[in-house]
mmCIF file of C-alpha atoms in Angstrom:
data_model
loop_
_atom_site.group_PDB
_atom_site.id
_atom_site.type_symbol
_atom_site.label_atom_id
_atom_site.label_comp_id
_atom_site.label_asym_id
_atom_site.label_seq_id
_atom_site.Cartn_x
_atom_site.Cartn_y
_atom_site.Cartn_z
ATOM 1 C CA MET A 1 19.947 20.480 -14.764
ATOM 2 C CA THR A 2 21.969 17.949 -16.707
ATOM 3 C CA ALA A 3 21.093 14.486 -17.985
ATOM 4 C CA LEU A 4 21.473 11.520 -15.626
ATOM 5 C CA THR A 5 24.820 9.742 -15.399
ATOM 6 C CA LYS A 6 23.638 7.120 -12.880
ATOM 7 C CA ASP A 7 20.426 5.436 -11.711
ATOM 8 C CA ARG A 8 17.872 7.628 -9.945
ATOM 9 C CA ALA A 9 15.375 6.659 -7.218
ATOM 10 C CA THR A 10 12.212 8.369 -8.476
ATOM 11 C CA PRO A 11 9.420 9.025 -5.944
ATOM 12 C CA TYR A 12 6.159 7.466 -7.148
ATOM 13 C CA ARG A 13 2.497 7.350 -6.177
ATOM 14 C CA GLU A 14 -0.672 6.299 -7.980
ATOM 15 C CA GLY A 15 -1.954 9.868 -8.214
ATOM 16 C CA VAL A 16 -5.595 8.947 -7.642
ATOM 17 C CA GLU A 17 -5.813 11.255 -4.622
ATOM 18 C CA ILE A 18 -3.956 14.549 -4.617
ATOM 19 C CA ASP A 19 -3.665 17.229 -1.916
ATOM 20 C CA TYR A 20 -4.166 20.772 -3.217
ATOM 21 C CA PRO A 21 -3.726 24.070 -1.366
ATOM 22 C CA VAL A 22 -7.086 25.798 -0.812
ATOM 23 C CA ALA A 23 -7.767 29.361 -1.986
ATOM 24 C CA ALA A 24 -8.156 32.157 0.537
ATOM 25 C CA ASN A 25 -11.664 32.393 2.031
ATOM 26 C CA ALA A 26 -12.839 29.224 0.248
ATOM 27 C CA LYS A 27 -15.068 26.627 1.895
ATOM 28 C CA ILE A 28 -15.202 23.300 0.071
ATOM 29 C CA TYR A 29 -17.700 20.631 1.117
ATOM 30 C CA ALA A 30 -16.963 16.906 1.195
ATOM 31 C CA GLY A 31 -18.491 15.185 -1.810
ATOM 32 C CA SER A 32 -18.395 18.256 -4.014
ATOM 33 C CA LEU A 33 -16.666 18.939 -7.318
ATOM 34 C CA VAL A 34 -13.444 20.922 -6.892
ATOM 35 C CA CYS A 35 -11.702 23.164 -9.403
ATOM 36 C CA LEU A 36 -8.345 24.894 -9.510
ATOM 37 C CA ASN A 37 -8.509 28.647 -10.005
ATOM 38 C CA THR A 38 -6.106 30.559 -12.244
ATOM 39 C CA ASP A 39 -3.588 30.767 -9.373
ATOM 40 C CA GLY A 40 -3.651 26.975 -8.891
ATOM 41 C CA TYR A 41 -5.612 26.938 -5.627
ATOM 42 C CA ALA A 42 -8.552 24.621 -4.916
ATOM 43 C CA VAL A 43 -11.998 26.236 -4.959
ATOM 44 C CA PRO A 44 -15.575 24.957 -5.112
ATOM 45 C CA ALA A 45 -16.296 24.031 -8.734
ATOM 46 C CA ALA A 46 -18.048 26.755 -10.698
ATOM 47 C CA ASP A 47 -18.732 27.726 -14.295
ATOM 48 C CA THR A 48 -15.874 30.230 -14.240
ATOM 49 C CA ALA A 49 -13.545 30.980 -17.144
ATOM 50 C CA SER A 50 -10.122 29.297 -16.853
ATOM 51 C CA TYR A 51 -11.138 26.994 -13.982
ATOM 52 C CA LEU A 52 -9.865 23.413 -14.295
ATOM 53 C CA LEU A 53 -11.500 20.414 -12.674
ATOM 54 C CA ALA A 54 -9.302 18.968 -9.923
ATOM 55 C CA GLY A 55 -11.731 16.217 -8.879
ATOM 56 C CA HIS A 56 -14.041 15.129 -6.040
ATOM 57 C CA ALA A 57 -13.537 16.503 -2.499
ATOM 58 C CA GLN A 58 -12.760 13.746 0.000
ATOM 59 C CA GLN A 59 -13.291 16.012 3.016
ATOM 60 C CA GLN A 60 -14.685 19.391 4.008
ATOM 61 C CA VAL A 61 -12.167 22.204 4.300
ATOM 62 C CA ASP A 62 -13.049 25.662 5.582
ATOM 63 C CA ASN A 63 -10.373 28.230 4.772
ATOM 64 C CA THR A 64 -12.635 31.178 5.618
ATOM 65 C CA GLY A 65 -10.359 33.970 6.839
ATOM 66 C CA GLY A 66 -7.283 32.008 5.768
ATOM 67 C CA ALA A 67 -4.673 32.970 3.194
ATOM 68 C CA ASN A 68 -4.064 31.114 -0.074
ATOM 69 C CA GLY A 69 -2.641 27.714 0.821
ATOM 70 C CA ALA A 70 -3.253 28.003 4.579
ATOM 71 C CA LYS A 71 -5.147 24.687 4.335
ATOM 72 C CA THR A 72 -5.108 21.761 1.928
ATOM 73 C CA ILE A 73 -7.804 19.452 0.603
ATOM 74 C CA ARG A 74 -7.560 15.854 -0.583
ATOM 75 C CA VAL A 75 -9.197 15.423 -3.982
ATOM 76 C CA ARG A 76 -9.921 12.192 -5.853
ATOM 77 C CA ARG A 77 -9.077 12.560 -9.563
ATOM 78 C CA LYS A 78 -10.571 9.300 -10.850
ATOM 79 C CA GLY A 79 -13.912 7.576 -10.504
ATOM 80 C CA VAL A 80 -17.579 7.656 -11.396
ATOM 81 C CA PHE A 81 -19.645 9.980 -9.214
ATOM 82 C CA GLU A 82 -23.355 10.764 -9.056
ATOM 83 C CA PHE A 83 -24.284 14.440 -9.203
ATOM 84 C CA GLN A 84 -27.248 16.633 -9.969
ATOM 85 C CA ALA A 85 -27.760 17.724 -13.576
ATOM 86 C CA THR A 86 -29.552 20.692 -15.063
ATOM 87 C CA SER A 87 -31.252 18.946 -17.974
ATOM 88 C CA ILE A 88 -29.788 15.787 -19.487
ATOM 89 C CA THR A 89 -31.102 12.947 -21.643
ATOM 90 C CA GLN A 90 -30.249 9.276 -22.210
ATOM 91 C CA ALA A 91 -28.896 10.275 -25.654
ATOM 92 C CA MET A 92 -26.128 12.253 -23.914
ATOM 93 C CA VAL A 93 -24.481 9.165 -22.378
ATOM 94 C CA GLY A 94 -20.833 9.190 -23.476
ATOM 95 C CA SER A 95 -20.791 12.965 -23.981
ATOM 96 C CA MET A 96 -18.584 15.413 -22.104
ATOM 97 C CA MET A 97 -20.428 17.255 -19.343
ATOM 98 C CA TYR A 98 -19.598 20.679 -17.930
ATOM 99 C CA VAL A 99 -19.554 22.265 -14.469
ATOM 100 C CA LYS A 100 -22.532 24.367 -13.445
ATOM 101 C CA ASP A 101 -21.601 24.538 -9.735
ATOM 102 C CA ASP A 102 -19.954 22.324 -7.113
ATOM 103 C CA GLN A 103 -22.711 19.692 -7.269
ATOM 104 C CA THR A 104 -24.315 20.226 -10.679
ATOM 105 C CA PHE A 105 -23.326 19.483 -14.276
ATOM 106 C CA ASP A 106 -24.904 19.827 -17.706
ATOM 107 C CA ASN A 107 -24.114 19.164 -21.361
ATOM 108 C CA THR A 108 -23.335 22.853 -21.840
ATOM 109 C CA SER A 109 -22.363 25.900 -19.810
ATOM 110 C CA ASN A 110 -21.173 29.449 -20.384
ATOM 111 C CA ASN A 111 -17.467 28.766 -19.837
ATOM 112 C CA LEU A 112 -17.329 25.049 -20.733
ATOM 113 C CA VAL A 113 -15.368 23.803 -17.713
ATOM 114 C CA PRO A 114 -15.293 20.026 -18.372
ATOM 115 C CA CYS A 115 -16.214 17.772 -15.438
ATOM 116 C CA GLY A 116 -16.334 14.348 -17.095
ATOM 117 C CA ARG A 117 -18.281 12.053 -19.386
ATOM 118 C CA LEU A 118 -21.837 11.024 -18.630
ATOM 119 C CA VAL A 119 -21.717 7.256 -18.103
ATOM 120 C CA LYS A 120 -25.143 6.654 -16.554
ATOM 121 C CA TYR A 121 -28.370 8.560 -17.067
ATOM 122 C CA ILE A 122 -30.603 8.344 -13.997
ATOM 123 C CA SER A 123 -33.090 11.128 -14.714
ATOM 124 C CA ALA A 124 -33.240 14.504 -16.441
ATOM 125 C CA THR A 125 -31.755 15.996 -13.271
ATOM 126 C CA LYS A 126 -29.351 13.280 -12.117
ATOM 127 C CA GLY A 127 -26.577 11.234 -13.645
ATOM 128 C CA GLN A 128 -23.215 9.610 -13.058
ATOM 129 C CA ILE A 129 -20.081 11.100 -14.577
ATOM 130 C CA ASP A 130 -16.615 9.643 -15.023
ATOM 131 C CA ILE A 131 -14.433 12.563 -13.939
ATOM 132 C CA GLU A 132 -11.104 11.137 -15.123
ATOM 133 C CA PRO A 133 -11.316 12.507 -18.708
ATOM 134 C CA ALA A 134 -11.758 16.027 -17.290
ATOM 135 C CA THR A 135 -8.974 15.824 -14.706
ATOM 136 C CA LEU A 136 -6.513 14.474 -17.282
ATOM 137 C CA GLY A 137 -7.306 17.083 -19.930
ATOM 138 C CA THR A 138 -9.933 17.261 -22.655
ATOM 139 C CA TYR A 139 -9.307 17.904 -26.308
ATOM 140 C CA ASN A 140 -11.507 18.406 -29.351
ATOM 141 C CA ILE A 141 -9.971 17.433 -32.665
ATOM 142 C CA SER A 142 -11.732 18.926 -35.661
ATOM 143 C CA VAL A 143 -12.028 17.438 -39.144
ATOM 144 C CA ASP A 144 -9.302 19.797 -40.448
ATOM 145 C CA GLY A 145 -6.885 18.512 -37.787
ATOM 146 C CA ASP A 146 -6.932 21.510 -35.445
ATOM 147 C CA ILE A 147 -6.732 20.612 -31.758
ATOM 148 C CA ASP A 148 -8.634 22.760 -29.272
ATOM 149 C CA VAL A 149 -7.574 22.323 -25.653
ATOM 150 C CA LEU A 150 -10.570 22.579 -23.322
ATOM 151 C CA ALA A 151 -8.657 21.814 -20.142
ATOM 152 C CA ASN A 152 -4.984 21.608 -19.284
ATOM 153 C CA LEU A 153 -3.486 18.554 -17.648
ATOM 154 C CA THR A 154 -3.673 18.722 -13.884
#
């Protein structure tokens, strides 16, 4: 591809809601957290290595018996959503939270799949998370300047 030599009409959308192809044999419930697996297909969120948060499911999609991409799901990538938590505290407000399953988060997990920042503590087992930081990529910058990528841009 070469550089432009004339004006270009560039397709545009806000990107708040995105349609993703659903993984084979996956059933995703409306209102749940959704991840992308290593092949780029939507799956119910889980604490699984290399999963990336896609967002919040806007509908239920049942691809049981279907091939990869046989169905699509609309996912909302921005917003503050209330989910169950494993064990959180008021002191954790502002901290990155991590996926435990498709409806549960915590301040830590085995595979550290980010799902957003805790913005409102409701109880030790419930809170509201802003998912946008997780769907746009999360980075830790250490004192020595190293950058650790916790999630790729989606």
